[in-house]
Short mmCIF file of C-alpha atoms in Angstrom, two decimals:
data_model
loop_
_atom_site.label_atom_id
_atom_site.label_comp_id
_atom_site.label_asym_id
_atom_site.label_seq_id
_atom_site.Cartn_x
_atom_site.Cartn_y
_atom_site.Cartn_z
CA MET A 157 7.76 -28.74 -17.60
CA ALA A 158 4.01 -26.85 -17.81
CA GLY A 159 1.82 -28.19 -20.64
CA MET A 160 1.48 -25.97 -23.88
CA ARG A 161 -2.22 -25.30 -22.76
CA ASP A 162 -1.85 -24.11 -19.36
CA ILE A 163 1.02 -21.91 -20.21
CA LYS A 164 -0.86 -20.28 -23.27
CA ARG A 165 -3.88 -19.81 -20.64
CA ARG A 166 -1.59 -18.14 -18.29
CA ILE A 167 0.02 -15.88 -20.85
CA ARG A 168 -3.60 -14.51 -21.99
CA SER A 169 -4.61 -14.05 -18.01
CA ILE A 170 -1.42 -11.64 -17.77
CA LYS A 171 -1.79 -10.00 -20.95
CA SER A 172 -5.19 -8.69 -19.94
CA THR A 173 -3.94 -7.87 -16.43
CA GLN A 174 -1.25 -5.76 -18.19
CA GLN A 175 -4.17 -3.81 -20.14
CA ILE A 176 -5.82 -3.11 -17.08
CA THR A 177 -2.60 -1.70 -15.32
CA LYS A 178 -1.69 -0.09 -18.60
CA ALA A 179 -5.22 1.85 -18.67
CA MET A 180 -4.87 2.81 -14.95
CA LYS A 181 -1.26 3.94 -15.31
CA MET A 182 -2.42 6.74 -18.13
CA VAL A 183 -5.45 7.76 -16.31
CA ALA A 184 -3.20 8.21 -13.40
CA ALA A 185 -1.02 10.21 -15.53
CA ALA A 186 -4.01 12.64 -16.84
CA LYS A 187 -5.41 12.98 -13.44
CA LEU A 188 -1.45 13.63 -11.93
CA ARG A 189 -1.20 16.61 -14.37
CA ARG A 190 -4.21 18.15 -13.24
CA ALA A 191 -3.67 17.52 -9.78
CA GLN A 192 -0.18 19.07 -9.85
CA GLU A 193 -1.67 22.38 -11.84
CA SER A 194 -3.99 22.74 -8.75
CA VAL A 195 -1.15 22.19 -6.10
CA ILE A 196 0.79 24.98 -8.29
CA GLN A 197 -2.19 27.13 -8.18
CA ALA A 198 -3.04 27.18 -4.71
CA ARG A 199 0.52 28.28 -4.05
CA PRO A 200 0.17 31.71 -3.94
CA TYR A 201 -2.36 32.19 -1.75
CA ALA A 202 -0.93 30.26 0.91
CA ALA A 203 2.66 32.04 0.45
CA ARG A 204 0.99 35.33 0.84
CA ILE A 205 -1.26 34.39 3.51
CA GLN A 206 1.66 33.03 5.63
CA ASP A 207 3.35 36.44 4.72
CA VAL A 208 0.23 38.23 6.33
CA LEU A 209 0.42 36.25 9.14
CA GLY A 210 4.02 36.31 9.77
CA ARG A 211 4.22 40.06 9.87
CA LEU A 212 1.10 40.24 11.81
CA SER A 213 2.49 38.06 14.53
CA GLN A 214 5.73 40.45 15.03
CA GLY A 215 3.32 43.59 14.48
CA ALA A 216 0.68 42.65 17.13
CA ALA A 217 2.58 40.77 19.43
CA GLY A 218 0.50 40.32 22.50
CA VAL A 219 -2.44 39.44 20.54
CA LYS A 220 -4.21 36.61 22.21
CA ASN A 221 -6.13 34.11 20.08
CA PRO A 222 -7.15 30.66 21.54
CA LEU A 223 -5.59 29.15 18.23
CA LEU A 224 -2.08 30.58 19.02
CA GLU A 225 -2.19 29.12 22.82
CA LYS A 226 -0.15 26.50 23.80
CA ARG A 227 -1.91 24.17 26.13
CA GLU A 228 -0.82 21.95 29.03
CA GLY A 229 -2.69 18.91 28.02
CA ASN A 230 -1.20 16.29 26.11
CA LYS A 231 -4.20 14.96 24.13
CA VAL A 232 -2.69 14.84 20.49
CA GLY A 233 -4.83 14.13 17.59
CA TYR A 234 -3.65 13.38 14.13
CA ILE A 235 -5.11 14.10 10.74
CA ILE A 236 -4.31 11.70 8.54
CA VAL A 237 -4.52 12.04 4.44
CA THR A 238 -4.58 8.97 2.58
CA ALA A 239 -6.45 7.69 -0.13
CA ASP A 240 -10.00 6.10 -0.55
CA ARG A 241 -8.50 3.38 -3.12
CA GLY A 242 -5.52 1.51 -3.42
CA LEU A 243 -3.19 -0.07 -6.11
CA CYS A 244 -0.87 2.88 -5.76
CA GLY A 245 2.32 1.24 -4.32
CA GLY A 246 3.38 2.22 -0.61
CA TYR A 247 1.69 5.03 -0.72
CA ASN A 248 -0.85 4.53 2.03
CA GLY A 249 1.21 2.17 3.51
CA ASN A 250 4.03 4.29 3.96
CA LEU A 251 2.28 6.93 5.78
CA ILE A 252 0.24 4.81 7.73
CA ARG A 253 3.43 3.12 9.07
CA MET A 254 4.72 6.54 10.20
CA VAL A 255 2.00 7.27 11.93
CA ASN A 256 1.77 4.10 13.75
CA ASN A 257 5.34 4.12 14.75
CA THR A 258 5.09 7.59 16.20
CA ILE A 259 1.77 6.87 17.89
CA ARG A 260 2.71 3.43 19.57
CA GLY A 261 3.08 3.59 22.99
CA GLN A 262 1.45 7.11 23.34
CA SER A 263 -1.99 7.22 25.05
CA ASP A 264 -3.80 10.17 24.41
CA VAL A 265 -3.90 9.81 20.99
CA SER A 266 -7.13 9.97 18.62
CA VAL A 267 -7.14 10.48 14.75
CA VAL A 268 -8.89 12.31 11.99
CA CYS A 269 -8.96 10.08 9.05
CA ILE A 270 -9.58 11.55 5.34
CA GLY A 271 -9.59 8.68 3.30
CA ARG A 272 -10.80 5.11 3.30
CA LYS A 273 -7.45 3.41 3.39
CA SER A 274 -6.77 5.41 7.01
CA ARG A 275 -9.97 4.77 8.52
CA ASP A 276 -9.72 0.93 7.77
CA PHE A 277 -6.27 0.82 9.19
CA PHE A 278 -7.03 2.67 12.48
CA ARG A 279 -10.18 1.35 13.05
CA ARG A 280 -8.86 -2.30 12.71
CA ILE A 281 -6.09 -1.86 15.28
CA GLY A 282 -8.70 0.36 17.61
CA VAL A 283 -7.25 3.71 17.98
CA LYS A 284 -9.85 6.29 18.58
CA ILE A 285 -11.35 7.91 15.23
CA GLU A 286 -12.84 11.59 16.11
CA ALA A 287 -14.12 12.27 12.60
CA GLU A 288 -13.72 10.77 8.92
CA PHE A 289 -13.80 12.00 5.37
CA LEU A 290 -14.31 9.89 3.00
CA GLY A 291 -15.00 10.09 -0.56
CA ILE A 292 -12.50 13.34 -1.44
CA GLY A 293 -12.85 12.69 -4.75
CA ASP A 294 -10.39 13.78 -7.38
CA LEU A 295 -10.81 17.20 -7.87
CA VAL A 296 -10.27 18.68 -4.38
CA THR A 297 -12.06 21.97 -3.46
CA TYR A 298 -11.57 24.66 -1.11
CA ALA A 299 -14.72 24.12 0.58
CA GLN A 300 -13.89 20.42 1.30
CA ALA A 301 -11.03 21.60 3.00
CA GLU A 302 -13.38 24.41 4.62
CA GLY A 303 -15.39 21.81 6.30
CA ILE A 304 -12.67 19.86 7.41
CA ALA A 305 -10.70 22.82 8.93
CA ASN A 306 -14.22 23.98 10.55
CA LYS A 307 -14.86 20.71 12.09
CA VAL A 308 -11.18 20.22 13.49
CA VAL A 309 -11.11 23.54 14.64
CA GLN A 310 -14.15 23.32 16.51
CA MET A 311 -13.04 19.90 18.00
CA TYR A 312 -9.94 21.44 19.35
CA ALA A 313 -11.87 24.66 20.91
CA ASP A 314 -14.01 21.89 22.85
CA GLY A 315 -10.88 20.40 24.50
CA VAL A 316 -10.77 17.24 22.25
CA PHE A 317 -7.63 17.95 21.10
CA ASP A 318 -4.60 19.66 22.84
CA GLU A 319 -2.64 19.72 19.95
CA VAL A 320 -3.44 18.81 16.14
CA ARG A 321 -1.05 17.44 14.17
CA LEU A 322 -1.56 17.13 10.09
CA VAL A 323 0.02 14.11 8.50
CA PHE A 324 0.20 13.53 4.46
CA THR A 325 2.13 12.55 1.73
CA GLU A 326 4.24 15.63 0.13
CA PHE A 327 4.41 15.75 -3.27
CA ILE A 328 8.01 16.45 -4.62
CA SER A 329 7.91 15.10 -8.04
CA PRO A 330 5.94 12.23 -10.16
CA LEU A 331 8.41 9.88 -8.79
CA THR A 332 8.99 11.14 -5.17
CA GLN A 333 6.75 11.23 -2.55
CA ARG A 334 7.51 11.69 0.63
CA PRO A 335 5.37 11.43 4.16
CA ARG A 336 5.28 14.56 5.96
CA ASP A 337 4.09 15.32 9.77
CA MET A 338 3.66 18.88 10.64
CA LYS A 339 2.17 20.66 13.67
CA LEU A 340 -1.30 22.12 12.79
CA LEU A 341 -2.56 23.67 15.99
CA PRO A 342 -1.67 25.32 18.29
CA ILE A 343 -0.29 27.80 15.14
CA GLU A 344 3.16 28.72 15.57
CA PRO A 345 4.94 31.74 14.54
CA VAL A 346 5.64 30.94 10.90
CA THR A 347 8.92 33.08 10.05
CA SER A 348 12.05 31.57 10.89
CA LYS A 349 14.57 33.71 13.15
CA GLU A 350 16.84 34.90 10.70
CA GLU A 351 13.87 35.99 8.38
CA GLN A 352 12.16 37.74 11.54
CA THR A 353 15.18 40.17 12.30
CA GLU A 354 15.51 40.88 8.86
CA ALA A 355 11.57 41.94 8.13
CA GLN A 356 11.57 43.66 11.69
CA ALA A 357 14.09 46.01 10.37
CA VAL A 358 12.25 46.82 7.06
CA GLN A 359 8.69 46.60 9.05
CA PRO A 360 6.58 49.36 7.80
CA LEU A 361 3.82 50.61 10.54
CA TYR A 362 0.84 48.77 9.52
CA ILE A 363 -2.32 50.20 10.16
CA TYR A 364 -5.19 47.49 11.09
CA GLU A 365 -8.85 47.80 10.28
CA PRO A 366 -10.86 47.19 12.31
CA SER A 367 -7.94 46.19 14.56
CA ALA A 368 -4.69 43.59 14.72
CA GLU A 369 -6.75 41.42 16.80
CA ASP A 370 -10.02 41.30 14.70
CA VAL A 371 -7.74 40.66 11.56
CA LEU A 372 -6.09 38.03 13.19
CA ASN A 373 -9.15 36.34 14.50
CA VAL A 374 -10.16 36.14 10.72
CA LEU A 375 -7.02 35.14 9.49
CA LEU A 376 -5.84 32.50 11.64
CA PRO A 377 -8.98 30.38 11.08
CA LYS A 378 -8.35 31.05 7.02
CA TYR A 379 -4.50 29.86 7.75
CA VAL A 380 -5.76 26.36 9.08
CA ASN A 381 -8.10 26.12 5.91
CA THR A 382 -5.17 26.86 3.71
CA LEU A 383 -3.05 24.41 5.38
CA ILE A 384 -5.66 21.45 5.30
CA TYR A 385 -6.27 22.67 1.61
CA ARG A 386 -2.34 22.06 0.56
CA ALA A 387 -2.49 18.73 2.30
CA LEU A 388 -5.46 17.70 0.61
CA LEU A 389 -3.73 19.00 -2.77
CA GLU A 390 -0.55 17.48 -2.14
CA ALA A 391 -1.89 14.13 -1.21
CA LYS A 392 -3.97 13.79 -4.29
CA ALA A 393 -1.22 14.98 -6.53
CA SER A 394 1.20 11.97 -4.73
CA GLU A 395 -1.25 9.66 -4.91
CA HIS A 396 -1.60 9.93 -8.48
CA GLY A 397 2.18 9.94 -8.92
CA ALA A 398 2.53 6.84 -6.59
CA ARG A 399 -0.22 5.09 -8.57
CA MET A 400 1.24 6.18 -11.73
CA THR A 401 4.71 4.53 -10.86
CA ALA A 402 3.23 1.47 -9.59
CA MET A 403 1.18 0.85 -12.40
CA SER A 404 4.02 1.31 -14.75
CA SER A 405 6.03 -1.03 -13.01
CA ALA A 406 3.35 -3.53 -12.81
CA THR A 407 3.07 -3.18 -16.67
CA ASP A 408 6.94 -3.86 -17.05
CA ASN A 409 6.57 -6.91 -14.79
CA ALA A 410 3.67 -8.27 -17.14
CA ALA A 411 5.49 -7.39 -19.92
CA GLU A 412 8.61 -9.64 -18.30
CA MET A 413 6.46 -12.05 -17.36
CA ILE A 414 4.96 -12.49 -20.86
CA ASP A 415 8.43 -12.59 -22.28
CA LYS A 416 9.47 -15.42 -20.05
CA LEU A 417 6.06 -17.57 -20.13
CA THR A 418 6.58 -17.06 -24.41
CA LEU A 419 10.00 -18.35 -24.08
CA SER A 420 8.86 -21.38 -21.97
CA PHE A 421 5.79 -21.94 -24.29
CA ASN A 422 7.81 -22.21 -27.47
CA ARG A 423 10.42 -24.26 -25.66
CA ALA A 424 7.26 -26.67 -24.63
CA ARG A 425 6.11 -26.48 -28.49
CA GLN A 426 9.73 -27.45 -29.85
CA ALA A 427 9.56 -30.32 -27.24
CA ALA A 428 6.69 -31.66 -28.24
CA ILE A 429 7.57 -31.23 -32.03
CA THR A 430 10.70 -33.33 -31.52
CA LYS A 431 8.94 -35.78 -29.30
CA GLU A 432 6.45 -36.35 -31.97
CA ILE A 433 9.14 -36.74 -34.71
CA ALA A 434 10.81 -39.29 -32.51
CA GLU A 435 7.84 -41.30 -32.43
CA VAL A 436 7.28 -41.13 -35.72
CA VAL A 437 10.93 -42.05 -36.54
CA GLY A 438 10.99 -44.82 -33.96
CA GLY A 439 7.70 -46.43 -35.30
CA ALA A 440 9.31 -46.17 -39.02
CA ALA A 441 12.25 -47.67 -37.67
CA ALA A 442 10.26 -50.67 -35.98
CA LEU A 443 8.30 -51.22 -39.13
CA GLY A 444 11.46 -51.29 -41.25
CA MET B 1313 5.60 59.46 -7.88
CA ALA B 1314 4.16 56.65 -8.92
CA THR B 1315 0.35 56.70 -10.08
CA SER B 1316 -0.35 53.27 -10.23
CA TYR B 1317 0.43 50.16 -8.25
CA LEU B 1318 0.16 46.50 -8.41
CA LEU B 1319 -2.84 44.91 -7.74
CA GLU B 1320 -3.29 41.19 -7.03
CA VAL B 1321 -6.38 39.10 -6.33
CA VAL B 1322 -5.66 36.19 -5.11
CA THR B 1323 -8.17 33.12 -4.35
CA PRO B 1324 -7.27 29.97 -2.58
CA GLU B 1325 -7.89 28.11 -6.07
CA ARG B 1326 -5.73 30.40 -8.20
CA VAL B 1327 -4.86 34.07 -9.13
CA VAL B 1328 -7.59 36.03 -10.44
CA VAL B 1329 -5.88 39.32 -11.31
CA LYS B 1330 -2.67 40.66 -11.57
CA GLN B 1331 -2.32 44.17 -13.15
CA GLU B 1332 -1.10 47.73 -12.63
CA VAL B 1333 -3.97 49.95 -11.38
CA GLU B 1334 -4.48 53.58 -10.70
CA PHE B 1335 -7.31 53.30 -8.08
CA THR B 1336 -9.21 50.44 -5.78
CA SER B 1337 -12.27 50.62 -4.20
CA VAL B 1338 -13.48 47.91 -2.02
CA ARG B 1339 -15.84 47.31 1.05
CA SER B 1340 -14.17 46.49 4.18
CA THR B 1341 -15.43 45.58 7.39
CA GLU B 1342 -15.48 49.13 8.31
CA GLY B 1343 -16.76 50.68 5.20
CA SER B 1344 -16.02 51.60 2.05
CA LEU B 1345 -12.35 52.15 1.59
CA GLY B 1346 -10.40 53.81 -1.61
CA ILE B 1347 -7.30 53.31 -2.31
CA MET B 1348 -4.98 55.00 -4.61
CA ALA B 1349 -0.73 54.73 -5.08
CA ASN B 1350 1.52 55.62 -2.01
CA HIS B 1351 -1.39 54.37 0.52
CA ALA B 1352 -0.05 54.10 4.30
CA PRO B 1353 0.48 50.36 4.85
CA LEU B 1354 -2.92 48.64 5.86
CA VAL B 1355 -4.23 45.36 6.65
CA THR B 1356 -8.36 45.33 6.82
CA THR B 1357 -10.67 42.50 6.64
CA LEU B 1358 -13.05 42.64 3.39
CA ASP B 1359 -16.77 42.24 3.97
CA ILE B 1360 -18.84 40.90 0.83
CA GLY B 1361 -19.09 43.27 -1.63
CA LEU B 1362 -17.97 44.74 -4.81
CA LEU B 1363 -14.46 45.48 -5.47
CA ARG B 1364 -13.90 48.02 -8.65
CA PHE B 1365 -10.08 48.98 -10.17
CA GLU B 1366 -9.67 51.41 -12.46
CA LYS B 1367 -6.52 52.16 -14.79
CA ASP B 1368 -6.51 54.88 -17.61
CA GLY B 1369 -10.01 55.43 -16.80
CA ALA B 1370 -11.53 52.37 -17.59
CA ALA B 1371 -12.88 50.82 -14.59
CA ASP B 1372 -13.32 46.95 -13.90
CA GLU B 1373 -15.40 44.95 -11.21
CA MET B 1374 -15.63 41.81 -9.25
CA THR B 1375 -17.50 40.40 -6.57
CA LEU B 1376 -15.98 39.79 -3.46
CA THR B 1377 -17.03 37.27 -0.72
CA GLY B 1378 -14.87 38.24 2.27
CA GLY B 1379 -11.01 38.34 2.36
CA PHE B 1380 -8.36 40.61 3.57
CA LEU B 1381 -6.65 43.35 1.71
CA GLU B 1382 -3.16 44.29 2.39
CA PHE B 1383 -1.22 47.14 1.02
CA ALA B 1384 2.26 47.50 1.55
CA GLU B 1385 4.94 49.17 -0.73
CA ASN B 1386 2.93 50.54 -3.53
CA LYS B 1387 1.68 46.76 -3.54
CA ALA B 1388 -2.16 45.93 -2.96
CA THR B 1389 -3.07 41.93 -2.32
CA ILE B 1390 -6.58 40.60 -1.98
CA LEU B 1391 -6.61 37.31 -0.23
CA GLY B 1392 -10.22 36.77 -1.35
CA ASN B 1393 -12.67 33.70 -0.32
CA ALA B 1394 -13.95 33.94 -3.80
CA ALA B 1395 -13.72 36.34 -6.63
CA GLU B 1396 -15.78 36.46 -9.67
CA ARG B 1397 -15.87 38.77 -12.46
CA PRO B 1398 -19.55 39.75 -13.62
CA GLY B 1399 -19.68 38.02 -16.92
CA ASP B 1400 -18.92 34.80 -15.03
CA ILE B 1401 -21.66 35.23 -12.90
CA ASP B 1402 -24.33 32.43 -12.86
CA VAL B 1403 -27.39 34.54 -12.54
CA SER B 1404 -30.26 31.67 -12.22
CA ARG B 1405 -28.01 29.94 -9.57
CA ALA B 1406 -27.47 33.30 -7.28
CA GLU B 1407 -31.44 33.62 -7.64
CA ALA B 1408 -31.81 30.24 -6.27
CA ALA B 1409 -29.04 30.72 -3.43
CA ARG B 1410 -31.06 33.94 -2.51
CA GLN B 1411 -34.34 31.98 -2.39
CA ARG B 1412 -32.69 29.40 -0.45
CA ALA B 1413 -31.43 32.05 1.96
CA GLU B 1414 -34.61 33.85 2.31
CA LYS B 1415 -36.30 30.84 2.95
CA ARG B 1416 -33.79 29.73 5.81
CA ILE B 1417 -33.77 33.24 7.56
CA GLU B 1418 -37.58 32.94 7.50
CA GLU B 1419 -37.54 29.27 9.30
CA ALA B 1420 -35.03 30.58 11.71
CA LYS B 1421 -36.97 33.60 12.62
CA ASN B 1422 -39.90 31.26 13.47
CA GLY B 1423 -37.98 29.34 15.77
CA ASN B 1424 -36.34 26.75 13.71
CA ALA B 1425 -33.29 26.57 16.18
CA GLU B 1426 -31.24 24.05 13.63
CA ILE B 1427 -30.47 26.74 11.10
CA ASP B 1428 -27.66 28.86 11.70
CA LEU B 1429 -29.01 32.24 11.20
CA MET B 1430 -25.86 34.28 10.83
CA ARG B 1431 -24.76 31.67 7.90
CA ALA B 1432 -28.31 32.21 6.42
CA GLU B 1433 -27.82 35.88 6.30
CA LEU B 1434 -24.21 35.70 5.04
CA ALA B 1435 -25.53 33.45 2.19
CA LEU B 1436 -28.37 35.89 1.46
CA LYS B 1437 -25.70 38.75 1.19
CA ARG B 1438 -23.65 36.78 -1.11
CA ALA B 1439 -26.76 36.04 -3.34
CA LEU B 1440 -27.56 39.54 -3.55
CA LEU B 1441 -24.04 40.78 -4.52
CA ARG B 1442 -23.69 38.25 -7.45
CA LEU B 1443 -27.00 39.21 -8.32
CA SER B 1444 -26.74 43.01 -8.68
CA ALA B 1445 -23.48 42.41 -10.31
CA GLY B 1446 -24.40 39.72 -12.55
CA GLY B 1447 -27.79 41.46 -13.64
CA ARG B 1448 -26.08 44.91 -14.58
CA LYS B 1449 -24.13 43.16 -17.40
#
């Protein structure tokens, strides 16, 4: 059995760790609430722009835009949204593992890394990193998403990629997050088959000003912006959710460990006392 | 016939306006555009300009820095890049933006190829709009 002093020291060290994990948990919870709010507030815009785009792509069939065209090549670019920091359970690991499994064996793959964790990983295993965006911060702004989107669209136009996929962690609830892999470019028609036929039936005849093509040319880049913005927001909310869960279980584990150590500390103390008594009694007996 | 319709102004960050209006005026890329109830379905791109909407004789204004307007079935949706009420505009910040934009345009005209003249002009336009709307209040 370990000495009393050692056990005491360990208890103290675990207690201070517990304090840190507890504080991190509370900070994550507060940030999560804010992040969740911005996810919800960003939804109407995304929904509307999808509506308009859906209607437009039927009403204006045959309109050409480079962002809509499928290309022959097979250079795939992955935009990977992870956190800058760790200590959030499997949040970064799950996403990176998913991408790594998909791209294994493919040759024409390059990545755009958002967040330090994915950058570090892909640099280490030697996948080509086309661009990296670090230090997104806790408050994601639309301008940040726009900057990323512009860069990606530019690279797509320059032929760096023939297809771009967006990989991020979808926020389902504070306790559940799911890695998600979706196609970003070329843009595919957004509505499903059923919705399409229904929409066509009630399709009012729209006037497009200046023209359907011009509207689409402005709308498509915006749509890409929104998708990336949404991915950043969801990823941020997921990160805080994951960190909160991880820190909460770390705090619980610390409490459990402290309980166990306290028990063995008490046992050790009792043993020491018993031993002392035995010695005293033994000594007295020897004298007597 | 209905005389009012629902106007929604949505930016990427949030829903800014959601209310019944009788008349909306915006600046589209094709020119000024006024919309009353029962307008024909329309999708148009918006220029940097002032949005004005009226209800019961009372008018409200907002600055819009580009976006779209969709009108269908007596519902107008404006998808704006950024929308601000004149009272929320930071005039000193807009003034600083105006000076910065003017300087960049000047430099670009003097042959500095690194500066994107179009972007600087757009920035100037936004700054001027904010100044004119913010200064009036």
